[in-house]
Coordinates of C-alpha atoms and ligand atoms in Angstrom, one line a residue:
M104 CA 3.7 -0.3 23.4
T105 CA 3.2 -3.9 24.1
D106 CA 1.0 -3.0 27.0
L107 CA -1.9 -2.1 24.7
S108 CA -4.4 -5.0 24.3
Y109 CA -6.1 -6.2 21.2
K110 CA -9.2 -4.3 22.2
D111 CA -7.2 -1.1 22.8
W112 CA -5.6 -1.3 19.4
K113 CA -8.9 -1.9 17.7
S114 CA -10.5 1.1 19.4
K115 CA -7.5 3.3 18.6
A116 CA -7.7 2.0 14.9
A117 CA -11.4 3.0 14.7
A118 CA -10.6 6.5 15.9
L119 CA -7.6 7.0 13.7
K120 CA -7.5 10.1 11.5
F121 CA -5.8 9.8 8.1
R122 CA -3.9 12.6 6.3
N123 CA -4.7 11.8 2.7
Q124 CA -3.5 14.8 0.6
C125 CA -0.2 15.8 -1.0
F126 CA 2.0 17.7 1.4
I127 CA 3.6 20.6 -0.4
S128 CA 5.1 23.9 0.9
G129 CA 4.1 22.9 4.4
T130 CA 0.4 22.4 3.7
F131 CA -1.9 19.6 2.7
C132 CA -3.4 20.0 -0.8
D133 CA -5.3 17.9 -3.3
A134 CA -3.6 16.7 -6.5
I135 CA -3.9 19.4 -9.2
S136 CA -5.9 17.0 -11.3
G137 CA -8.2 16.2 -8.3
A138 CA -7.5 12.5 -8.8
K139 CA -7.5 10.1 -5.9
F140 CA -6.7 6.4 -5.3
E141 CA -7.9 4.2 -2.5
T142 CA -5.5 2.7 0.0
L143 CA -6.7 -0.5 1.6
N144 CA -6.1 -2.5 4.7
P145 CA -5.0 -5.9 3.3
A146 CA -5.9 -7.7 6.4
T147 CA -9.6 -7.0 5.9
G148 CA -9.9 -5.6 2.4
A149 CA -11.5 -2.4 3.8
V150 CA -10.8 0.9 2.1
L151 CA -9.0 3.1 4.7
T152 CA -9.2 6.4 2.7
A153 CA -9.0 7.9 -0.7
V154 CA -5.6 9.6 -1.1
A155 CA -4.6 12.4 -3.5
R156 CA -3.0 10.8 -6.6
G157 CA -0.1 13.0 -7.5
N158 CA 1.3 13.0 -11.0
G159 CA 4.0 14.9 -12.9
D160 CA 2.3 18.3 -12.3
D161 CA 2.2 17.7 -8.5
I162 CA 5.8 16.5 -8.5
D163 CA 6.8 19.7 -10.4
R164 CA 5.0 21.8 -7.9
A165 CA 6.7 20.0 -5.0
V166 CA 10.2 20.2 -6.7
K167 CA 9.7 24.0 -7.2
S168 CA 8.8 24.3 -3.5
A169 CA 11.8 22.2 -2.5
R170 CA 14.1 24.3 -4.8
S171 CA 12.9 27.6 -3.5
A172 CA 13.3 26.5 0.1
F173 CA 16.8 25.2 -0.7
D174 CA 17.9 28.4 -2.5
S175 CA 16.5 30.6 0.3
G176 CA 18.9 29.1 2.8
V177 CA 16.1 28.7 5.3
W178 CA 17.3 25.2 6.0
S179 CA 20.4 24.6 3.9
G180 CA 21.9 27.8 5.4
K181 CA 21.3 26.7 9.0
T182 CA 24.2 25.4 11.0
P183 CA 24.4 21.7 11.6
S184 CA 23.6 22.3 15.3
E185 CA 20.5 24.2 14.4
R186 CA 19.4 21.4 12.1
K187 CA 20.2 18.9 14.8
E188 CA 17.8 20.7 17.2
V189 CA 14.9 20.5 14.7
L190 CA 15.5 16.8 13.9
L191 CA 15.8 15.9 17.6
K192 CA 12.4 17.6 18.1
L193 CA 11.0 15.5 15.3
A194 CA 12.4 12.3 16.8
A195 CA 10.7 13.3 20.1
L196 CA 7.4 13.9 18.3
I197 CA 7.6 10.5 16.6
R198 CA 8.2 9.0 20.0
D199 CA 5.1 10.7 21.4
N200 CA 3.0 9.3 18.6
I201 CA 4.3 5.7 18.4
P202 CA 0.8 4.1 18.6
E203 CA -0.5 6.2 15.8
F204 CA 2.5 5.6 13.5
A205 CA 2.3 1.9 14.3
L206 CA -1.4 1.8 13.4
L207 CA -0.9 3.7 10.2
D208 CA 1.7 1.1 8.9
T209 CA -0.2 -1.9 10.3
L210 CA -3.5 -0.9 8.8
D211 CA -2.0 0.2 5.5
M212 CA 0.2 -2.8 4.7
G213 CA -0.7 -5.6 7.0
K214 CA 2.4 -5.9 9.3
L215 CA 1.9 -7.0 12.9
I216 CA 1.2 -4.2 15.4
K217 CA 3.6 -6.1 17.7
D218 CA 6.4 -5.2 15.2
S219 CA 5.2 -1.8 14.0
S220 CA 4.9 -0.5 17.6
T221 CA 8.2 -1.9 18.8
V222 CA 10.4 -2.0 15.7
D223 CA 9.2 0.4 13.0
A224 CA 7.9 3.4 14.9
P225 CA 10.6 3.5 17.6
G226 CA 13.1 2.8 14.9
S227 CA 12.1 5.9 13.0
A228 CA 12.5 8.1 16.1
H229 CA 15.9 6.5 16.7
F230 CA 17.2 6.9 13.2
F231 CA 16.2 10.6 13.1
Q232 CA 17.9 11.1 16.5
W233 CA 21.0 9.2 15.4
H234 CA 21.5 11.3 12.2
A235 CA 20.7 14.5 14.0
E236 CA 23.2 13.8 16.8
A237 CA 25.9 12.9 14.2
I238 CA 25.6 15.9 12.0
D239 CA 27.4 18.4 14.2
K240 CA 30.2 16.0 14.9
L241 CA 31.5 15.7 11.4
Y242 CA 34.6 17.8 10.6
D243 CA 35.6 19.0 7.1
E244 CA 39.2 18.8 5.8
I245 CA 42.1 20.9 4.9
A246 CA 44.4 19.3 2.3
P247 CA 48.1 19.0 3.1
T248 CA 49.2 21.3 0.3
G249 CA 51.8 23.3 2.3
G250 CA 53.1 26.5 1.0
R251 CA 50.9 29.6 1.0
D252 CA 47.8 27.7 0.1
I253 CA 44.9 26.5 2.0
A254 CA 42.7 24.0 0.2
M255 CA 39.4 23.4 2.2
I256 CA 37.4 20.3 1.4
R257 CA 33.9 20.7 2.6
R258 CA 30.7 18.6 2.4
V259 CA 27.9 20.6 0.9
P260 CA 24.3 19.6 0.4
L261 CA 23.2 18.6 -3.1
G262 CA 20.0 20.6 -3.4
V263 CA 16.8 18.8 -4.1
V264 CA 16.6 15.1 -3.3
G265 CA 13.9 12.9 -4.7
A266 CA 13.1 9.8 -2.6
V267 CA 11.0 6.8 -3.8
V268 CA 10.3 4.1 -1.2
P269 CA 8.5 0.7 -0.9
W270 CA 5.7 -0.5 1.3
N271 CA 7.4 -3.2 3.4
F272 CA 8.7 -0.7 6.1
P273 CA 6.8 2.4 5.0
L274 CA 7.9 4.7 7.8
D275 CA 11.4 3.4 8.3
M276 CA 12.3 3.3 4.6
A277 CA 11.2 6.9 4.3
T278 CA 13.2 7.7 7.5
W279 CA 16.4 6.0 6.2
K280 CA 16.4 8.5 3.3
L281 CA 15.0 11.6 5.0
A282 CA 17.1 11.7 8.2
P283 CA 20.5 12.0 6.5
A284 CA 19.1 14.0 3.5
L285 CA 17.6 16.6 5.9
A286 CA 20.5 16.6 8.4
T287 CA 22.9 17.6 5.6
G288 CA 20.7 20.5 4.6
N289 CA 18.9 19.2 1.5
S290 CA 15.3 19.7 0.5
V291 CA 13.3 16.6 -0.3
V292 CA 10.4 15.4 -2.3
L293 CA 9.2 11.9 -1.2
K294 CA 7.0 9.6 -3.0
P295 CA 5.8 6.8 -0.8
A296 CA 4.5 3.5 -2.2
E297 CA 0.9 3.5 -3.4
Q298 CA 0.0 0.7 -0.9
S299 CA 1.2 2.6 2.1
P300 CA 1.3 6.4 1.8
L301 CA -0.3 7.2 5.2
S302 CA 2.6 7.3 7.7
A303 CA 4.8 9.5 5.5
L304 CA 2.1 12.1 5.4
F305 CA 1.8 12.2 9.1
L306 CA 5.6 12.3 9.4
A307 CA 5.7 15.4 7.1
E308 CA 3.1 17.2 9.3
L309 CA 5.2 16.5 12.4
A310 CA 8.4 17.6 10.7
V311 CA 6.8 21.1 10.2
E312 CA 5.6 21.0 13.8
A313 CA 9.2 20.3 14.9
G314 CA 10.3 23.4 13.1
L315 CA 11.3 22.2 9.6
P316 CA 10.7 25.2 7.3
D317 CA 7.9 24.9 4.7
G318 CA 8.9 23.4 1.4
V319 CA 11.9 21.5 2.8
L320 CA 10.0 18.2 3.0
N321 CA 7.3 17.5 0.5
V322 CA 5.3 14.3 0.1
V323 CA 3.5 13.4 -3.1
P324 CA 1.6 10.2 -2.9
G325 CA 0.8 8.5 -6.2
Y326 CA 1.7 5.7 -8.6
G327 CA 5.3 4.8 -9.5
Q328 CA 4.6 5.1 -13.2
D329 CA 3.5 8.7 -13.0
A330 CA 4.6 10.4 -9.8
G331 CA 7.7 8.2 -9.3
Q332 CA 8.8 8.4 -12.9
A333 CA 8.2 12.2 -13.0
L334 CA 10.5 12.6 -10.0
G335 CA 13.1 10.3 -11.6
R336 CA 13.0 12.4 -14.8
H337 CA 12.8 15.8 -13.3
D338 CA 15.5 18.2 -14.5
D339 CA 15.7 20.1 -11.2
V340 CA 16.2 17.1 -8.9
D341 CA 19.8 16.7 -8.0
C342 CA 19.8 13.2 -6.5
L343 CA 17.3 10.3 -6.5
V344 CA 17.4 7.8 -3.7
F345 CA 15.4 4.6 -4.1
T346 CA 14.5 1.5 -2.2
G347 CA 12.5 -1.1 -4.1
S348 CA 12.8 -3.8 -6.7
T349 CA 15.9 -4.2 -8.9
A350 CA 13.7 -3.8 -12.1
V351 CA 12.5 -0.4 -11.0
G352 CA 15.9 0.6 -9.7
K353 CA 17.2 0.1 -13.3
L354 CA 14.4 2.3 -14.6
F355 CA 15.7 5.1 -12.3
Q356 CA 19.1 4.8 -13.8
R357 CA 17.5 5.2 -17.2
Y358 CA 15.4 8.2 -16.1
A359 CA 18.6 9.9 -14.9
G360 CA 20.5 9.1 -18.1
E361 CA 17.6 10.4 -20.2
S362 CA 17.2 13.6 -18.2
N363 CA 19.7 15.6 -16.2
M364 CA 22.2 12.8 -15.1
K365 CA 21.1 13.2 -11.5
Q366 CA 22.9 11.0 -9.0
V367 CA 20.9 7.8 -8.4
W368 CA 21.4 5.6 -5.3
L369 CA 19.7 2.3 -5.2
E370 CA 18.8 -0.2 -2.5
T371 CA 17.1 -3.0 -4.3
G372 CA 16.3 -6.7 -4.0
G373 CA 18.0 -9.6 -2.4
K374 CA 18.1 -13.4 -2.2
S375 CA 20.2 -13.7 1.0
P376 CA 21.8 -17.0 1.9
N377 CA 22.0 -18.3 5.4
I378 CA 24.7 -21.0 5.7
I379 CA 24.6 -23.5 8.5
F380 CA 27.8 -25.5 9.2
P381 CA 27.7 -28.7 11.2
D382 CA 29.3 -27.2 14.3
A383 CA 26.7 -24.5 14.7
D384 CA 24.3 -24.2 17.6
L385 CA 21.4 -25.7 15.7
D386 CA 18.7 -24.5 18.0
A387 CA 19.9 -20.9 17.9
A388 CA 20.4 -21.2 14.2
A389 CA 16.9 -22.5 13.6
D390 CA 15.3 -19.7 15.8
M391 CA 17.1 -17.0 13.8
A392 CA 16.6 -18.7 10.4
A393 CA 12.9 -18.7 11.1
F394 CA 13.0 -15.1 12.1
G395 CA 15.2 -14.3 9.0
I396 CA 12.5 -15.5 6.6
F397 CA 9.2 -15.2 8.4
F398 CA 9.6 -11.8 10.0
N399 CA 7.3 -9.2 8.4
Q400 CA 5.7 -12.0 6.3
G401 CA 9.0 -12.4 4.5
E402 CA 8.6 -9.0 3.0
V403 CA 12.1 -8.0 3.8
C404 CA 14.7 -7.1 1.2
S405 CA 17.4 -8.8 3.2
A406 CA 15.3 -11.8 4.2
N407 CA 17.3 -15.0 4.5
S408 CA 15.3 -16.8 1.9
R409 CA 17.9 -19.4 1.0
L410 CA 18.9 -21.8 3.8
L411 CA 22.1 -23.6 2.8
V412 CA 22.7 -26.6 5.2
H413 CA 25.5 -29.0 5.4
A414 CA 24.3 -32.4 4.3
S415 CA 25.3 -34.1 7.6
I416 CA 22.8 -32.0 9.6
K417 CA 20.1 -31.4 7.1
D418 CA 17.5 -33.7 8.7
E419 CA 18.0 -32.2 12.2
M420 CA 17.9 -28.7 10.9
L421 CA 14.8 -29.3 8.8
E422 CA 12.9 -30.8 11.7
R423 CA 13.7 -27.7 13.8
M424 CA 12.7 -25.4 11.0
K425 CA 9.4 -27.2 10.5
T426 CA 8.5 -26.9 14.2
R427 CA 9.3 -23.2 14.2
A428 CA 7.4 -22.5 11.0
E429 CA 4.3 -24.3 12.2
A430 CA 4.3 -22.2 15.4
I431 CA 3.9 -19.1 13.3
T432 CA 0.3 -18.7 12.0
P433 CA -1.6 -15.9 10.3
G434 CA -3.7 -13.7 12.5
D435 CA -5.2 -10.3 12.7
P436 CA -2.3 -7.9 12.6
L437 CA -4.0 -5.7 15.3
D438 CA -3.9 -8.6 17.8
P439 CA -0.6 -8.3 19.7
A440 CA -0.7 -12.1 20.1
S441 CA -0.6 -12.7 16.3
T442 CA 2.6 -14.2 14.9
L443 CA 2.1 -13.5 11.2
G444 CA 0.4 -10.6 9.5
A445 CA -1.2 -10.1 6.1
M446 CA 0.7 -9.8 2.8
V447 CA 0.7 -6.3 1.5
D448 CA -2.2 -6.9 -1.0
K449 CA -4.0 -9.5 -3.1
S450 CA -1.9 -9.1 -6.1
H451 CA 1.4 -9.7 -4.2
T452 CA -0.3 -12.7 -2.5
D453 CA -1.1 -14.1 -6.0
T454 CA 2.6 -13.6 -6.9
V455 CA 3.8 -15.4 -3.8
M456 CA 1.3 -18.3 -4.4
Q457 CA 2.7 -18.6 -8.0
F458 CA 6.2 -19.1 -6.6
I459 CA 4.8 -21.7 -4.2
E460 CA 3.2 -23.5 -7.1
S461 CA 6.5 -23.4 -8.9
G462 CA 8.2 -24.8 -5.7
R463 CA 5.7 -27.6 -5.6
Q464 CA 6.7 -28.6 -9.1
S465 CA 10.4 -28.4 -8.6
S466 CA 11.0 -29.3 -5.0
R467 CA 9.7 -31.0 -1.9
L468 CA 7.2 -29.1 0.3
I469 CA 8.0 -29.6 4.0
T470 CA 5.3 -27.3 5.5
G471 CA 3.0 -24.5 4.6
G472 CA 2.2 -23.4 1.1
E473 CA -1.4 -22.5 2.0
R474 CA -3.3 -19.3 1.3
V475 CA -5.6 -18.5 4.2
T476 CA -8.7 -16.4 4.5
L477 CA -9.2 -14.4 7.7
N478 CA -11.8 -11.7 8.4
G479 CA -12.8 -11.7 4.8
S480 CA -9.3 -11.2 3.3
D481 CA -7.3 -14.0 1.6
A482 CA -4.0 -12.1 1.8
F483 CA -2.5 -14.5 4.2
V484 CA 0.1 -17.2 3.4
T485 CA 1.4 -19.8 5.9
P486 CA 5.1 -20.1 6.5
T487 CA 6.5 -22.3 3.8
I488 CA 9.6 -24.5 3.5
F489 CA 10.8 -26.3 0.4
D490 CA 13.6 -28.9 0.5
N491 CA 15.6 -30.4 -2.4
V492 CA 15.9 -27.0 -4.0
E493 CA 18.6 -26.7 -6.7
S494 CA 20.3 -23.4 -7.6
N495 CA 18.6 -23.3 -11.0
H496 CA 15.1 -23.5 -9.5
K497 CA 13.0 -20.4 -9.7
I498 CA 12.4 -20.4 -6.0
A499 CA 16.2 -20.3 -5.5
R500 CA 16.8 -17.5 -8.0
D501 CA 14.0 -15.0 -7.8
E502 CA 13.2 -12.7 -4.9
I503 CA 9.8 -13.9 -3.6
F504 CA 9.3 -11.3 -0.9
G505 CA 7.0 -13.7 1.0
P506 CA 7.3 -16.3 3.8
V507 CA 8.9 -18.9 1.6
L508 CA 12.2 -20.7 2.4
A509 CA 14.3 -22.6 -0.1
V510 CA 16.6 -25.3 1.5
Q511 CA 19.7 -26.4 -0.3
T512 CA 22.5 -28.7 0.9
F513 CA 26.2 -28.6 0.5
N514 CA 29.2 -30.8 1.4
S515 CA 32.1 -28.5 1.7
D516 CA 32.9 -24.9 2.5
D517 CA 33.8 -24.1 -1.1
E518 CA 30.5 -25.6 -2.3
A519 CA 28.6 -23.5 0.3
I520 CA 30.4 -20.3 -0.9
A521 CA 29.8 -21.0 -4.5
M522 CA 26.1 -21.7 -3.9
A523 CA 25.7 -18.6 -1.7
N524 CA 27.2 -16.4 -4.4
D525 CA 25.3 -18.0 -7.3
T526 CA 22.8 -15.1 -7.5
V527 CA 22.5 -11.7 -9.1
Y528 CA 21.9 -10.2 -5.7
G529 CA 24.3 -9.3 -2.9
L530 CA 22.5 -7.6 -0.1
A531 CA 23.1 -9.8 3.0
A532 CA 24.2 -13.2 4.1
S533 CA 24.5 -15.2 7.4
V534 CA 27.0 -17.8 8.5
W535 CA 26.6 -20.2 11.5
T536 CA 29.7 -21.8 12.9
K537 CA 31.7 -21.8 16.1
D538 CA 34.9 -22.0 14.1
L539 CA 36.3 -18.4 13.9
S540 CA 38.6 -19.1 11.0
R541 CA 35.8 -20.6 9.0
A542 CA 33.5 -17.7 10.0
L543 CA 35.9 -15.1 8.8
G544 CA 37.1 -17.0 5.7
V545 CA 33.5 -17.7 4.5
S546 CA 32.4 -14.1 5.3
D547 CA 35.3 -12.7 3.3
A548 CA 34.3 -14.9 0.3
L549 CA 30.6 -13.9 0.3
N550 CA 29.4 -11.1 -2.0
A551 CA 27.2 -9.2 0.4
G552 CA 26.9 -5.8 1.8
T553 CA 26.4 -7.2 5.3
V554 CA 27.4 -10.6 6.6
S555 CA 26.0 -11.7 10.0
V556 CA 27.8 -14.5 11.9
N557 CA 25.8 -16.5 14.4
T558 CA 22.9 -14.2 13.9
V559 CA 20.8 -13.0 11.0
D560 CA 20.2 -9.6 9.5
A561 CA 22.2 -7.7 12.0
L562 CA 21.4 -4.0 11.6
S563 CA 22.1 -0.8 13.5
A564 CA 22.0 3.0 12.9
M565 CA 25.8 2.7 13.4
T566 CA 26.5 0.4 10.5
P567 CA 26.0 1.0 6.7
F568 CA 23.2 -1.0 5.0
G569 CA 23.2 -1.7 1.3
G570 CA 24.1 -4.1 -1.4
M571 CA 26.5 -5.4 -3.9
K572 CA 25.8 -6.6 -7.5
Q573 CA 22.1 -6.1 -8.4
S574 CA 21.1 -5.3 -4.8
G575 CA 22.2 -1.8 -5.5
Y576 CA 24.9 0.6 -4.4
G577 CA 25.3 3.4 -1.9
R578 CA 24.6 2.9 1.8
D579 CA 21.8 3.8 4.1
L580 CA 22.4 4.4 7.9
S581 CA 25.7 5.2 9.6
I582 CA 27.9 8.2 8.9
H583 CA 28.4 6.9 5.4
A584 CA 24.8 7.7 4.6
F585 CA 25.8 11.3 4.5
D586 CA 28.0 10.6 1.5
K587 CA 24.9 10.2 -0.7
Y588 CA 23.5 13.5 0.2
T589 CA 26.6 15.7 0.0
A590 CA 29.2 16.7 -2.6
L591 CA 32.8 17.4 -1.7
K592 CA 33.6 20.9 -2.6
T593 CA 37.1 22.3 -2.7
T594 CA 38.0 25.9 -2.1
W595 CA 41.6 27.1 -2.6
I596 CA 42.9 30.2 -0.9
R597 CA 46.4 31.6 -1.7
Y598 CA 47.7 34.0 0.8
Ligands
LIG659 P1 8.8 -1.5 -6.4 O1 7.7 -2.0 -7.2 O2 10.2 -1.4 -7.0 O3 8.4 -0.1 -5.8 C1 9.2 0.7 -5.1 C2 8.8 2.1 -5.3 O4 9.0 2.5 -6.7 C3 7.3 2.4 -5.1 O5 7.2 3.7 -4.5 C4 6.7 2.4 -6.5 O6 5.6 3.1 -6.7 C5 7.8 3.0 -7.3 N1 7.8 2.6 -8.7 C6 7.2 1.4 -9.2 N2 7.3 1.5 -10.5 C7 7.9 2.6 -10.9 C8 8.2 3.2 -12.1 N3 8.0 2.6 -13.3 N4 8.9 4.4 -12.1 C9 9.1 5.0 -10.9 N5 8.8 4.5 -9.7 C10 8.2 3.3 -9.7 O7 9.1 -2.4 -5.1 P2 8.0 -2.9 -4.1 O8 7.3 -4.0 -4.7 O9 7.2 -1.7 -3.6 O10 8.9 -3.3 -2.9 C11 9.5 -4.6 -2.8 C12 10.9 -4.5 -3.3 O11 11.7 -3.6 -2.6 C13 11.6 -5.8 -3.2 O12 12.3 -6.1 -4.4 C14 12.6 -5.6 -2.1 O13 13.8 -6.3 -2.1 C15 12.9 -4.1 -2.2 N6 13.4 -3.6 -1.0 C16 14.7 -3.3 -0.9 C17 15.3 -2.8 0.3 C18 16.7 -2.5 0.4 O14 17.1 -1.8 1.3 N7 17.6 -3.0 -0.4 C19 14.4 -2.5 1.4 C20 13.1 -2.8 1.2 C21 12.6 -3.3 0.0 P3 4.1 2.4 -6.5 O15 4.3 1.1 -5.9 O16 3.5 3.4 -5.5 O17 3.4 2.4 -7.8
LIG660 MG1 -2.7 0.1 2.0

């Protein structure tokens, strides 16, 4: 979609229609209370639309709808091949509507249209397609009991899945949950983030157009504290999948423990280290290190927010990083030539600026650190690099979720490993070296769900994505994602 010009995107944006109600039982409806909340475009501050503000009553209605769809067998009883056909149609419909999906996410949360139209929206189609194609290629098992017994071990869907997702990749985070949950035959109630509910509502409409029966996918926009909590505490939800902050992930564990002990799968925060050894290709490392922290305004759970550089190459590396950071400047997200979009909202921008202030106190600012006003919105932050960061500094410990890089130096492999693992998180890590033994040795020693060697943030539908430690547990993507949405059921037959 890179062939659309700035003018094209602006005129498409002006003509865009927003779905802004709850989607329950295959139709759009207001919240039972009639309440609404406004969703804004952070790049201008403009109100896009007032969206139905679901609460516990709407969640209950959506769960009942999901349960009755599940129990009826209208989706759960379909064969994997039949489900595949519907989800492939959905993937095709998403592909037919890439500009619209790209605009919905860009307008709703400030990411670059360049990225939403080439990464997020095509990615969603791809992930639906991948899980659809995989589902009728999974075989069940027969245990090697011998004798006159057959013990069949089958994957069965769980029932009603609740999904609560964040705003940084609104369409894709929803897709990562929905594609495997639906492919395995579950019904779902999805609560998108309050900052970015619009693409999920369009997705639900297209799912029904693709042939997904009513009630199998329900979307209830609303606030985490009411709609999100109600889903987490609902006694008829079998499984709750979540992507978001570690603090809220812990709340979902509590909600489950205080209600029906539903399964909870968490993808939470990160503070991923990117380790640069002296033998690395420094130009390539700098290109990817800049991408690793500044892509999507740094609002990436696996962002490489800590750059650990060997002392002997620190100056060379810092110089390269400074040049790259300064080539990235805030611009209108709708302009395909822009290199950095808006932060998701004012309040998150305030938070990021507080971290920058803390960095100014503790460390040495190399570049950036500025809040910028564009088109009437001050939700823009310039790419920021701090040097002389110590492991106990706030900017080295906390997830900032903004374009802020903390640089630390090490003198030995062991020191690099210890520094990299000195965090409560364990989502991702990167290692740059031409030495294969060092690459493998260091990778083995890192506590991270994904280690990328001589690249950053490597990711594919084919590989599991998720964390260790307080970055959560359970995996999105790949065949392993199906594990979260199915139970193993054993049936013995004696003959
Ligand atoms: P967040 O505050 O945890 O919100 C995530 C979702 O949880 C939103 O839908 C939110 O609702 C809901 N929520 C908030 N408070 C809740 C509560 N008390 N009870 C139930 N639900 C509640 O996270 P965020 O600020 O949107 O997203 C940024 C975080 O997501 C970062 O920490 C990032 O690392 C993480 N993330 C992780 C991954 C991963 O795969 N590991 C991927 C992307 C993002 P509302 O916001 O609508 O109120
Ligand atoms: Mg918004």
